[in-house]
């Protein structure tokens, strides 16, 4: 946990929690901080009162909730990677594209999709511009799209309870967000359905069960290699959408905005995350290469659909 | 695209400081390959293996920094394994039958050092006991295996088994509750 000027940054280990669990911690932290400064804030959903005894369900592993059934697979075909050398110092740069939420939602709806669909379309365009391909290239652009499993199960756990789906498209098929929207929405709808996600969850549970007796010293290097070559290598990039963040009106005057940065990848040159608060949507890009093609293209394509990004970031 | 910098500026270190780890690695690799090539071109014993083994031990002892569990106990255990293997390598290159004997002495000597450090600073070090536990377990198992297979036990081997068992028992007698909790944390399934 660090701070810089008026910004609080909290880093979470994904094994312990996911974005939703992390948000509960951050909201509780901000609430407590403001209370210590003398602001009167009532208890609200999404933050814990400090005097309250923790409920054991808050740290329960929710993955076994799916029960037995068909299992899915983690393996996938290698994805097309963006161009750019991987520097020794990673991550290389953090960029925040500040967008107007109403404008984003308005444009998305006019194209017959959602904000996630529109951002996926723009990111696919930027990926196409930032990778090397020919019409004969077999590899596709594959974007990892994490899904919060709490929308299917009303669990109280703050532990990691997320899965993911993959949005695939050949770079030659990437046109404009308007043209791609029906296909993107179809892939999002099918990929984020309960059944395929449950199947992947079962595989994950089986994997953990099989690996629990293997010593950490053996698991660690193998896991790192597999993550780099299979986990990261099967995605071009990631778009993790935390969704809208809400705070009670007593806290609102003290909080300007939220942003959300993913942990650095191994092979991917850039990964994206997005969250919105109080009319402001922040699309964050974590860069792993000095080459600026991706972020430049993303900026231009966001402008082309009618959004005016205000750029912030690291030097 | 005009980016407003909202993060603290990172102080740029000099080239050598920034890339010290990679430069050392390059130096070690060049030294190892040079020795190997010269050794292959000249007759006599394969002395390059001694040099390469020494470089590996130096690397593990001085330059290697694990990303997880970068603790003094882990470092001590890594160095212990590296030195013992190096002694066996020396024996195989130079000849004789002293390698295993000396490795056993080094093993129990290092175990005593790490064990004393662990017990003396228990409150701070209790979370880092896993590498030490692996070494103790290896010491006990190898002694038991030698007893079962009726291989002639040397006195250092008996000491290795006794020291491993002794440290393990001391850990449990002195700190039963916290150690039980640590075991549960590391081995619960």
XYZ file of N, CA and C in Angstrom, chain B:
567
model
N -0.260 12.720 -28.962
C -0.875 12.303 -27.700
C -0.107 12.927 -26.531
N -0.777 13.807 -25.819
C -0.130 14.533 -24.730
C -0.456 13.837 -23.398
N 0.547 13.265 -22.781
C 0.318 12.501 -21.537
C 0.733 13.354 -20.333
N -0.219 13.574 -19.414
C 0.094 14.316 -18.191
C 0.671 13.332 -17.178
N 1.868 13.619 -16.738
C 2.548 12.675 -15.833
C 1.959 12.804 -14.423
N 1.414 11.707 -13.953
C 0.789 11.709 -12.623
C 1.479 10.711 -11.688
N 2.625 10.250 -12.092
C 3.383 9.302 -11.256
C 4.724 9.939 -10.883
N 5.299 9.527 -9.777
C 6.609 10.101 -9.412
C 7.660 9.714 -10.447
N 8.586 10.637 -10.692
C 9.637 10.320 -11.664
C 10.639 9.355 -11.031
N 10.999 8.375 -11.806
C 11.935 7.355 -11.311
C 13.352 7.846 -11.567
N 14.162 7.823 -10.502
C 15.553 8.258 -10.676
C 16.287 7.229 -11.521
N 16.864 7.695 -12.619
C 17.573 6.775 -13.510
C 18.927 6.417 -12.916
N 19.167 5.133 -12.778
C 20.477 4.694 -12.294
C 21.425 4.631 -13.489
N 22.713 4.621 -13.209
C 23.716 4.517 -14.263
C 23.635 3.159 -14.949
N 24.239 3.065 -16.139
C 24.158 1.827 -16.929
C 24.640 0.609 -16.142
N 25.793 0.752 -15.476
C 26.377 -0.408 -14.784
C 25.543 -0.825 -13.578
N 25.000 0.154 -12.857
C 24.166 -0.189 -11.693
C 22.851 -0.801 -12.137
N 22.312 -0.244 -13.232
C 21.012 -0.718 -13.702
C 21.102 -2.155 -14.220
N 22.228 -2.458 -14.851
C 22.355 -3.775 -15.480
C 23.379 -4.665 -14.778
N 23.665 -4.368 -13.511
C 24.724 -5.094 -12.801
C 24.501 -6.601 -12.838
N 23.276 -7.011 -12.587
C 22.984 -8.447 -12.518
C 23.268 -9.124 -13.855
N 22.821 -8.485 -14.934
C 23.032 -9.078 -16.266
C 24.495 -9.040 -16.675
N 25.202 -7.989 -16.261
C 26.629 -7.909 -16.595
C 27.409 -9.004 -15.875
N 27.075 -9.220 -14.589
C 27.725 -10.305 -13.849
C 27.425 -11.660 -14.495
N 26.178 -11.824 -14.907
C 25.796 -13.101 -15.531
C 26.583 -13.306 -16.820
N 26.706 -12.223 -17.598
C 27.459 -12.319 -18.852
C 28.921 -12.674 -18.562
N 29.490 -12.034 -17.530
C 30.889 -12.285 -17.161
C 31.095 -13.745 -16.735
N 30.194 -14.232 -15.912
C 30.270 -15.623 -15.460
C 30.135 -16.585 -16.634
N 29.194 -16.288 -17.538
C 28.962 -17.183 -18.680
C 30.185 -17.203 -19.592
N 30.741 -16.032 -19.865
C 31.933 -15.951 -20.735
C 33.088 -16.716 -20.087
N 33.291 -16.516 -18.779
C 34.377 -17.208 -18.060
C 34.184 -18.723 -18.140
N 32.948 -19.175 -17.946
C 32.664 -20.616 -17.958
C 32.931 -21.204 -19.341
N 32.444 -20.533 -20.396
C 32.648 -21.040 -21.759
C 34.124 -21.013 -22.139
N 34.831 -19.951 -21.753
C 36.264 -19.832 -22.081
C 37.035 -21.002 -21.455
N 36.765 -21.253 -20.169
C 37.451 -22.354 -19.485
C 37.139 -23.687 -20.156
N 35.868 -23.868 -20.508
C 35.449 -25.135 -21.119
C 36.176 -25.367 -22.443
N 36.263 -24.320 -23.259
C 36.897 -24.447 -24.582
C 38.399 -24.720 -24.420
N 39.058 -23.943 -23.529
C 40.501 -24.136 -23.323
C 40.767 -25.552 -22.800
N 39.912 -25.989 -21.864
C 40.064 -27.323 -21.281
C 39.927 -28.416 -22.345
N 38.976 -28.209 -23.262
C 38.761 -29.227 -24.293
C 39.918 -29.273 -25.284
N 40.618 -28.136 -25.419
C 41.737 -28.082 -26.375
C 43.056 -28.532 -25.761
N 43.101 -28.689 -24.443
C 44.353 -29.082 -23.775
C 44.178 -30.439 -23.089
N 45.255 -31.228 -23.042
C 45.147 -32.545 -22.388
C 45.152 -32.397 -20.854
N 44.863 -33.491 -20.174
C 44.888 -33.482 -18.710
C 43.501 -33.616 -18.114
N 43.442 -33.405 -16.816
C 42.132 -33.538 -16.143
C 41.188 -32.418 -16.587
N 39.883 -32.680 -16.414
C 38.893 -31.673 -16.845
C 38.715 -30.614 -15.753
N 39.733 -29.747 -15.668
C 39.733 -28.715 -14.629
C 38.628 -27.679 -14.812
N 38.118 -27.563 -16.071
C 37.067 -26.550 -16.313
C 35.816 -26.855 -15.498
N 35.571 -28.151 -15.238
C 34.395 -28.510 -14.430
C 34.504 -27.928 -13.028
N 35.756 -27.918 -12.508
C 35.971 -27.352 -11.163
C 35.664 -25.850 -11.191
N 36.138 -25.186 -12.262
C 35.920 -23.731 -12.372
C 34.428 -23.436 -12.521
N 33.763 -24.188 -13.422
C 32.327 -23.931 -13.669
C 31.525 -24.198 -12.394
N 31.861 -25.302 -11.726
C 31.175 -25.616 -10.460
C 31.377 -24.504 -9.438
N 32.618 -24.004 -9.367
C 32.923 -22.905 -8.440
C 32.130 -21.653 -8.778
N 32.030 -21.381 -10.085
C 31.250 -20.198 -10.514
C 29.779 -20.345 -10.128
N 29.264 -21.573 -10.277
C 27.853 -21.812 -9.919
C 27.655 -21.586 -8.418
N 28.603 -22.100 -7.601
C 28.495 -21.918 -6.146
C 28.558 -20.423 -5.802
N 29.500 -19.712 -6.435
C 29.621 -18.262 -6.205
C 28.342 -17.536 -6.597
N 27.781 -17.934 -7.745
C 26.563 -17.293 -8.242
C 25.424 -17.485 -7.234
N 25.273 -18.728 -6.779
C 24.182 -19.019 -5.829
C 24.415 -18.275 -4.511
N 25.670 -18.229 -4.074
C 25.956 -17.622 -2.765
C 25.878 -16.098 -2.811
N 26.348 -15.477 -3.884
C 26.484 -14.016 -3.875
C 25.497 -13.258 -4.758
N 25.142 -13.825 -5.888
C 24.371 -13.019 -6.849
C 22.926 -13.451 -7.045
N 22.637 -14.707 -6.818
C 21.290 -15.198 -7.066
C 20.321 -14.661 -6.017
N 19.238 -14.034 -6.503
C 18.204 -13.533 -5.585
C 16.863 -14.116 -5.999
N 16.378 -15.105 -5.266
C 15.078 -15.675 -5.668
C 13.956 -14.644 -5.524
N 12.983 -14.701 -6.453
C 11.896 -13.723 -6.421
C 10.942 -13.979 -5.258
N 10.844 -15.248 -4.853
C 9.995 -15.603 -3.725
C 10.903 -16.185 -2.643
N 10.579 -15.900 -1.391
C 11.323 -16.436 -0.255
C 12.811 -16.103 -0.328
N 13.099 -14.820 -0.503
C 14.499 -14.402 -0.536
C 14.946 -14.144 0.904
N 15.180 -15.217 1.624
C 15.504 -15.095 3.051
C 16.883 -15.694 3.330
N 17.403 -15.359 4.509
C 18.728 -15.867 4.872
C 18.704 -17.395 5.018
N 17.619 -17.925 5.541
C 17.513 -19.388 5.707
C 17.511 -20.070 4.348
N 16.751 -19.504 3.416
C 16.696 -20.087 2.060
C 18.067 -19.986 1.403
N 18.712 -18.841 1.578
C 20.050 -18.655 0.994
C 21.019 -19.678 1.572
N 20.973 -19.848 2.904
C 21.854 -20.822 3.573
C 21.615 -22.223 3.045
N 20.366 -22.589 2.867
C 20.040 -23.937 2.378
C 20.492 -24.118 0.930
N 20.292 -23.086 0.114
C 20.740 -23.155 -1.292
C 22.255 -23.322 -1.366
N 22.961 -22.543 -0.544
C 24.429 -22.617 -0.538
C 24.867 -24.002 -0.042
N 24.182 -24.515 0.963
C 24.509 -25.836 1.504
C 24.423 -26.909 0.416
N 23.324 -26.902 -0.323
C 23.146 -27.904 -1.389
C 24.217 -27.711 -2.460
N 24.473 -26.447 -2.836
C 25.451 -26.164 -3.894
C 26.850 -26.617 -3.481
N 27.235 -26.326 -2.229
C 28.588 -26.696 -1.762
C 28.735 -28.221 -1.705
N 27.697 -28.904 -1.211
C 27.773 -30.378 -1.126
C 27.910 -30.993 -2.522
N 27.121 -30.488 -3.458
C 27.222 -31.016 -4.826
C 28.586 -30.693 -5.425
N 29.124 -29.526 -5.086
C 30.442 -29.120 -5.602
C 31.536 -30.041 -5.055
N 31.394 -30.416 -3.804
C 32.370 -31.324 -3.209
C 32.356 -32.684 -3.925
N 31.149 -33.150 -4.238
C 31.043 -34.432 -4.971
C 31.633 -34.297 -6.375
N 31.451 -33.127 -6.985
C 32.024 -32.873 -8.312
C 33.549 -32.871 -8.233
N 34.074 -32.201 -7.194
C 35.535 -32.147 -7.005
C 36.101 -33.559 -6.872
N 35.400 -34.377 -6.099
C 35.866 -35.755 -5.894
C 35.891 -36.519 -7.215
N 34.811 -36.327 -8.014
C 34.754 -37.080 -9.275
C 35.819 -36.605 -10.264
N 36.227 -35.355 -10.183
C 37.252 -34.842 -11.118
C 38.655 -35.175 -10.611
N 38.891 -34.941 -9.327
C 40.246 -35.102 -8.779
C 40.540 -36.525 -8.314
N 39.484 -37.312 -8.103
C 39.661 -38.689 -7.631
C 39.684 -38.765 -6.117
N 39.644 -39.971 -5.594
C 39.632 -40.173 -4.140
C 38.256 -40.553 -3.656
N 38.136 -40.711 -2.350
C 36.827 -41.093 -1.815
C 36.518 -40.244 -0.582
N 36.848 -38.979 -0.689
C 36.670 -38.075 0.447
C 35.450 -37.165 0.312
N 34.901 -37.052 -0.920
C 33.851 -36.084 -1.219
C 32.619 -36.240 -0.346
N 32.086 -37.444 -0.304
C 30.869 -37.692 0.462
C 31.103 -37.426 1.944
N 32.301 -37.855 2.409
C 32.660 -37.691 3.830
C 32.657 -36.194 4.212
N 33.347 -35.399 3.389
C 33.436 -33.959 3.683
C 32.065 -33.292 3.516
N 31.311 -33.729 2.477
C 29.979 -33.141 2.246
C 29.083 -33.354 3.464
N 29.192 -34.525 4.069
C 28.368 -34.797 5.261
C 28.743 -33.870 6.422
N 30.060 -33.628 6.572
C 30.501 -32.718 7.648
C 29.975 -31.302 7.380
N 30.114 -30.874 6.116
C 29.616 -29.539 5.755
C 28.106 -29.476 6.001
N 27.417 -30.558 5.652
C 25.951 -30.601 5.777
C 25.516 -30.391 7.228
N 26.092 -31.174 8.144
C 25.621 -31.005 9.526
C 26.115 -29.692 10.125
N 27.298 -29.242 9.673
C 27.817 -27.950 10.162
C 26.874 -26.807 9.788
N 26.466 -26.802 8.517
C 25.559 -25.751 8.046
C 24.186 -25.878 8.698
N 23.740 -27.136 8.882
C 22.439 -27.348 9.528
C 22.433 -26.759 10.937
N 23.539 -26.962 11.664
C 23.625 -26.409 13.026
C 23.549 -24.885 12.967
N 24.329 -24.296 12.026
C 24.328 -22.829 11.891
C 22.926 -22.288 11.586
N 22.287 -22.885 10.573
C 20.955 -22.399 10.167
C 19.943 -22.656 11.290
N 20.057 -23.836 11.912
C 19.130 -24.192 12.997
C 19.250 -23.234 14.171
N 20.492 -22.893 14.549
C 20.705 -21.960 15.669
C 20.126 -20.592 15.312
N 20.378 -20.154 14.080
C 19.850 -18.856 13.630
C 18.317 -18.860 13.678
N 17.730 -19.957 13.197
C 16.271 -20.066 13.170
C 15.685 -20.026 14.587
N 16.285 -20.786 15.491
C 15.745 -20.848 16.858
C 16.002 -19.538 17.618
N 17.159 -18.922 17.345
C 17.494 -17.683 18.051
C 16.570 -16.532 17.631
N 16.223 -16.495 16.360
C 15.342 -15.422 15.862
C 13.993 -16.002 15.451
N 13.478 -16.889 16.288
C 12.289 -17.649 15.912
C 11.110 -16.775 15.530
N 10.839 -15.720 16.322
C 9.641 -14.916 16.080
C 9.650 -14.296 14.683
N 10.832 -13.885 14.237
C 10.918 -13.278 12.904
C 11.039 -14.328 11.806
N 11.677 -15.464 12.138
C 12.023 -16.435 11.106
C 11.045 -17.597 10.963
N 10.057 -17.678 11.857
C 9.206 -18.879 11.844
C 8.498 -19.101 10.505
N 8.178 -18.004 9.810
C 7.489 -18.152 8.522
C 8.413 -18.720 7.445
N 9.728 -18.655 7.688
C 10.689 -19.050 6.650
C 11.283 -20.434 6.895
N 10.542 -21.270 7.621
C 11.153 -22.530 8.058
C 11.182 -23.604 6.972
N 10.397 -23.426 5.900
C 10.247 -24.512 4.928
C 11.568 -25.021 4.326
N 12.470 -24.157 3.838
C 13.736 -24.690 3.285
C 14.535 -25.470 4.325
N 14.537 -24.973 5.578
C 15.259 -25.684 6.647
C 14.605 -27.037 6.890
N 13.275 -27.056 6.881
C 12.554 -28.310 7.086
C 12.919 -29.315 5.991
N 13.022 -28.845 4.742
C 13.391 -29.739 3.631
C 14.776 -30.338 3.853
N 15.713 -29.512 4.348
C 17.085 -29.987 4.613
C 17.088 -31.007 5.761
N 16.313 -30.720 6.810
C 16.236 -31.637 7.946
C 15.640 -32.966 7.510
N 14.596 -32.863 6.701
C 13.937 -34.074 6.212
C 14.905 -34.897 5.353
N 15.650 -34.210 4.479
C 16.627 -34.908 3.616
C 17.676 -35.593 4.477
N 18.149 -34.909 5.530
C 19.157 -35.489 6.433
C 18.632 -36.731 7.126
N 17.409 -36.642 7.639
C 16.832 -37.790 8.365
C 16.561 -38.960 7.423
N 15.957 -38.648 6.270
C 15.614 -39.733 5.323
C 16.868 -40.453 4.838
N 17.915 -39.678 4.487
C 19.128 -40.341 3.967
C 19.759 -41.242 5.035
N 19.728 -40.816 6.316
C 20.277 -41.659 7.381
C 19.435 -42.931 7.540
N 18.109 -42.763 7.515
C 17.221 -43.930 7.662
C 17.411 -44.895 6.493
N 17.514 -44.341 5.278
C 17.710 -45.196 4.089
C 19.002 -45.986 4.218
N 20.062 -45.322 4.699
C 21.349 -46.019 4.864
C 21.243 -47.106 5.922
N 20.452 -46.845 6.954
C 20.252 -47.862 8.001
C 19.464 -49.047 7.446
N 18.414 -48.758 6.691
C 17.573 -49.837 6.143
C 18.354 -50.673 5.140
N 19.093 -49.996 4.261
C 19.853 -50.715 3.226
C 21.168 -51.298 3.770
N 21.405 -51.083 5.034
C 22.607 -51.594 5.742
C 23.900 -51.162 5.052
N 23.884 -49.893 4.594
C 25.117 -49.316 4.055
C 25.939 -48.849 5.253
N 27.265 -49.036 5.180
C 28.105 -48.711 6.344
C 27.979 -47.218 6.680
N 27.538 -46.958 7.872
C 27.350 -45.556 8.280
C 28.663 -44.963 8.778
N 29.017 -43.802 8.232
C 30.200 -43.097 8.739
C 29.745 -42.198 9.890
N 30.701 -41.760 10.724
C 30.285 -40.912 11.855
C 29.638 -39.599 11.425
N 30.104 -38.940 10.318
C 29.409 -37.693 9.933
C 27.955 -37.946 9.546
N 27.703 -39.124 8.962
C 26.320 -39.418 8.550
C 25.426 -39.598 9.772
N 25.978 -40.255 10.793
C 25.206 -40.422 12.044
C 24.914 -39.042 12.640
N 25.943 -38.154 12.567
C 25.753 -36.797 13.112
C 24.689 -36.045 12.290
N 24.728 -36.234 10.957
C 23.722 -35.565 10.098
C 22.322 -35.959 10.548
N 22.091 -37.258 10.699
C 20.779 -37.755 11.127
C 20.418 -37.236 12.509
N 21.394 -37.283 13.433
C 21.112 -36.848 14.810
C 20.818 -35.349 14.867
N 21.641 -34.565 14.145
C 21.444 -33.103 14.156
C 20.077 -32.756 13.538
N 19.734 -33.422 12.422
C 18.444 -33.157 11.766
C 17.302 -33.454 12.723
N 17.373 -34.619 13.337
C 16.307 -35.009 14.273
C 16.286 -34.067 15.487
N 17.495 -33.740 15.969
C 17.607 -32.875 17.153
C 16.999 -31.506 16.911
N 17.332 -30.889 15.763
C 16.800 -29.546 15.470
C 15.278 -29.613 15.316
N 14.835 -30.661 14.624
C 13.399 -30.830 14.426
C 12.673 -30.954 15.769
N 13.230 -31.776 16.675
C 12.609 -31.960 17.993
C 12.655 -30.667 18.805
N 13.811 -29.978 18.749
C 13.942 -28.711 19.473
C 12.887 -27.702 19.028
N 12.683 -27.637 17.690
C 11.685 -26.723 17.138
C 10.308 -27.022 17.731
N 10.002 -28.313 17.811
C 8.676 -28.702 18.291
C 8.553 -28.558 19.808
N 9.618 -28.878 20.549
C 9.549 -28.791 22.021
C 9.469 -27.323 22.463
N 10.359 -26.513 21.876
C 10.406 -25.106 22.310
C 9.211 -24.291 21.823
N 8.774 -24.585 20.607
C 7.724 -23.738 20.010
C 6.607 -24.602 19.422
N 6.023 -25.421 20.236
C 5.031 -26.379 19.732
C 3.870 -25.676 19.032
N 3.259 -24.727 19.700
C 2.042 -24.105 19.139
C 2.302 -23.340 17.838
N 3.272 -22.398 17.858
C 3.511 -21.675 16.585
C 4.000 -22.589 15.469
N 4.792 -23.619 15.843
C 5.284 -24.514 14.784
C 4.144 -25.343 14.195
N 3.222 -25.788 15.073
C 2.068 -26.562 14.583
C 1.262 -25.707 13.604
N 1.131 -24.423 13.930
C 0.394 -23.505 13.065
C 1.116 -23.323 11.723
N 2.461 -23.188 11.798
C 3.243 -23.015 10.567
C 3.158 -24.255 9.690
N 3.228 -25.442 10.330
C 3.104 -26.697 9.560
C 1.739 -26.762 8.890
N 0.722 -26.350 9.652
C -0.633 -26.385 9.092
C -0.735 -25.444 7.889
N -0.117 -24.258 8.015
C -0.175 -23.272 6.927
C 0.514 -23.792 5.673
N 1.660 -24.470 5.880
C 2.456 -24.887 4.715
C 1.937 -26.176 4.089
N 1.312 -27.033 4.899
C 0.967 -28.354 4.366
C -0.523 -28.658 4.337
N -1.381 -27.674 4.651
C -2.801 -27.997 4.611
C -3.224 -28.215 3.170
N -4.169 -29.137 2.994
C -4.606 -29.440 1.622
C -6.127 -29.274 1.527
